[in-house]
Short mmCIF file of C-alpha atoms in Angstrom, two decimals:
data_model
loop_
_atom_site.label_atom_id
_atom_site.label_comp_id
_atom_site.label_asym_id
_atom_site.label_seq_id
_atom_site.Cartn_x
_atom_site.Cartn_y
_atom_site.Cartn_z
CA UNK A 1175 0.08 -0.07 0.01
CA UNK A 1176 2.88 1.93 1.06
CA UNK A 1177 4.44 1.81 -2.47
CA UNK A 1178 1.02 2.43 -4.27
CA UNK A 1179 0.69 5.78 -2.78
CA UNK A 1180 4.50 6.93 -3.24
CA UNK A 1181 3.99 5.85 -6.68
CA UNK A 1182 0.52 7.82 -7.07
CA UNK A 1183 2.24 11.06 -5.30
CA UNK A 1184 5.43 10.65 -7.39
CA UNK A 1185 3.13 10.86 -10.35
CA UNK A 1186 1.26 13.60 -9.11
CA UNK A 1187 4.42 15.25 -8.62
CA UNK A 1188 5.40 14.87 -11.44
CA UNK A 1189 8.70 12.86 -10.54
CA UNK A 1190 7.94 9.28 -11.85
CA UNK A 1191 11.57 9.21 -12.15
CA UNK A 1192 12.18 8.71 -8.56
CA UNK A 1193 9.84 6.01 -8.21
CA UNK A 1194 12.30 2.97 -7.99
CA UNK A 1195 14.84 4.07 -5.63
CA UNK A 1196 11.91 5.25 -3.05
CA UNK A 1197 10.16 2.26 -3.87
CA UNK A 1198 13.22 0.77 -2.62
CA UNK A 1199 13.97 3.03 0.56
CA UNK A 1200 10.20 2.66 1.58
CA UNK A 1201 10.63 -0.87 1.71
CA UNK A 1202 13.67 -1.24 3.57
CA UNK A 1203 12.29 1.18 5.79
CA UNK A 1204 8.80 -0.24 6.55
CA UNK A 1205 9.85 -3.56 6.83
CA UNK A 1206 12.59 -2.33 9.31
CA UNK A 1207 9.53 -0.96 11.32
CA UNK A 1208 7.34 -3.62 11.15
CA UNK A 1209 10.06 -6.03 12.51
CA UNK A 1210 11.07 -3.91 15.27
CA UNK A 1211 7.34 -3.37 16.49
CA UNK A 1212 4.96 -6.27 15.47
CA UNK A 1213 1.28 -5.63 15.79
CA UNK A 1214 1.81 -2.19 16.49
CA UNK A 1215 1.17 0.72 14.74
CA UNK A 1216 3.65 2.47 12.15
CA UNK A 1217 3.48 5.73 10.52
CA UNK A 1218 4.55 7.00 7.28
CA UNK A 1219 5.22 10.66 6.19
CA UNK A 1220 5.97 11.38 2.63
CA UNK A 1221 6.46 14.96 1.43
CA UNK A 1222 7.70 16.97 -0.98
CA UNK A 1223 10.36 19.55 -0.38
CA UNK A 1224 12.06 22.29 -2.45
CA UNK A 1225 14.10 19.78 -4.08
CA UNK A 1226 13.54 16.56 -2.47
CA UNK A 1227 11.31 14.01 -1.05
CA UNK A 1228 11.17 12.72 2.39
CA UNK A 1229 10.07 9.89 3.27
CA UNK A 1230 9.73 9.40 7.30
CA UNK A 1231 8.70 5.94 8.96
CA UNK A 1232 7.84 5.93 12.49
CA UNK A 1233 7.67 3.04 15.12
CA UNK A 1234 7.19 2.78 19.28
CA UNK A 1235 10.57 0.78 19.53
CA UNK A 1236 13.34 2.71 21.10
CA UNK A 1237 15.93 0.36 19.55
CA UNK A 1238 18.09 2.38 16.72
CA UNK A 1239 18.38 0.82 13.62
CA UNK A 1240 21.85 -0.77 12.63
CA UNK A 1241 23.59 -0.83 9.64
CA UNK A 1242 25.16 -4.17 8.72
CA UNK A 1243 28.77 -3.41 7.45
CA UNK A 1244 29.10 -3.84 3.48
CA UNK A 1245 31.50 -6.97 2.64
CA UNK A 1246 32.20 -8.00 -0.85
CA UNK A 1247 30.98 -11.22 -1.50
CA UNK A 1248 32.62 -13.98 -3.84
CA UNK A 1249 30.17 -16.22 -6.04
CA UNK A 1250 31.21 -18.86 -3.38
CA UNK A 1251 30.27 -17.35 -0.42
CA UNK A 1252 26.41 -17.54 -1.76
CA UNK A 1253 25.63 -21.34 -1.18
CA UNK A 1254 21.56 -22.75 -0.86
CA UNK A 1255 19.78 -22.73 1.66
CA UNK A 1256 17.68 -25.61 2.22
CA UNK A 1257 15.47 -23.89 5.38
CA UNK A 1258 15.13 -20.37 3.37
CA UNK A 1259 11.34 -20.67 2.93
CA UNK A 1260 10.75 -21.92 6.33
CA UNK A 1261 8.99 -19.35 8.52
CA UNK A 1262 11.09 -17.69 10.87
CA UNK A 1263 14.44 -18.76 9.65
CA UNK A 1264 17.17 -16.58 9.75
CA UNK A 1265 20.21 -16.86 7.76
CA UNK A 1266 22.24 -14.19 8.91
CA UNK A 1267 22.19 -12.44 5.74
CA UNK A 1268 19.89 -10.03 6.75
CA UNK A 1269 20.73 -6.03 7.92
CA UNK A 1270 21.70 -4.87 4.10
CA UNK A 1271 18.67 -2.53 4.17
CA UNK A 1272 20.28 0.33 5.65
CA UNK A 1273 22.92 0.72 3.26
CA UNK A 1274 20.68 0.17 0.66
CA UNK A 1275 18.89 3.16 2.17
CA UNK A 1276 22.33 4.99 2.35
CA UNK A 1277 23.75 4.58 -1.23
CA UNK A 1278 20.08 5.69 -2.69
CA UNK A 1279 19.06 8.62 -0.77
CA UNK A 1280 20.78 12.13 -0.63
CA UNK A 1281 20.42 11.91 3.41
CA UNK A 1282 19.11 10.00 5.85
CA UNK A 1283 18.81 9.77 10.01
CA UNK A 1284 17.00 9.06 13.28
CA UNK A 1285 15.12 10.87 15.24
CA UNK A 1286 14.31 9.78 18.71
CA UNK A 1287 10.62 10.35 19.98
CA UNK A 1288 9.46 9.12 23.21
CA UNK A 1289 8.21 6.65 22.44
CA UNK A 1290 9.64 5.16 19.62
CA UNK A 1291 11.33 6.81 16.49
CA UNK A 1292 11.04 8.43 13.06
CA UNK A 1293 13.32 7.06 10.54
CA UNK A 1294 14.00 8.98 7.33
CA UNK A 1295 15.22 9.72 4.14
CA UNK A 1296 15.50 12.10 1.97
CA UNK A 1297 16.07 11.86 -1.86
CA UNK A 1298 17.13 14.71 -4.12
CA UNK A 1299 15.63 15.60 -7.85
#
């Protein structure tokens, strides 16, 4: 739903070229918020500023997001995982979302609230 609303708003603002990057950012920030506060409220704000669009995602968790260090992988590092589709399976390969957000956004950050936090990303145009 968030991606559809973002796509609609970017088209309305005449910025359809930003859809791909903002979709990826939204997917990562919303997934992190849902993971941080399962079965709880999250909030989304998406606004256009003078030279950028800003996506903000709020969740009630006080835990700050932590970016996994980026490492170079070789083809031999990628192996089949028979349990990959099992519910609750964690193969330890998660945590790449924030580096993706950092790569695509002009700026990004976190603002604490009480309770929770806003995690935001700005994409310049």
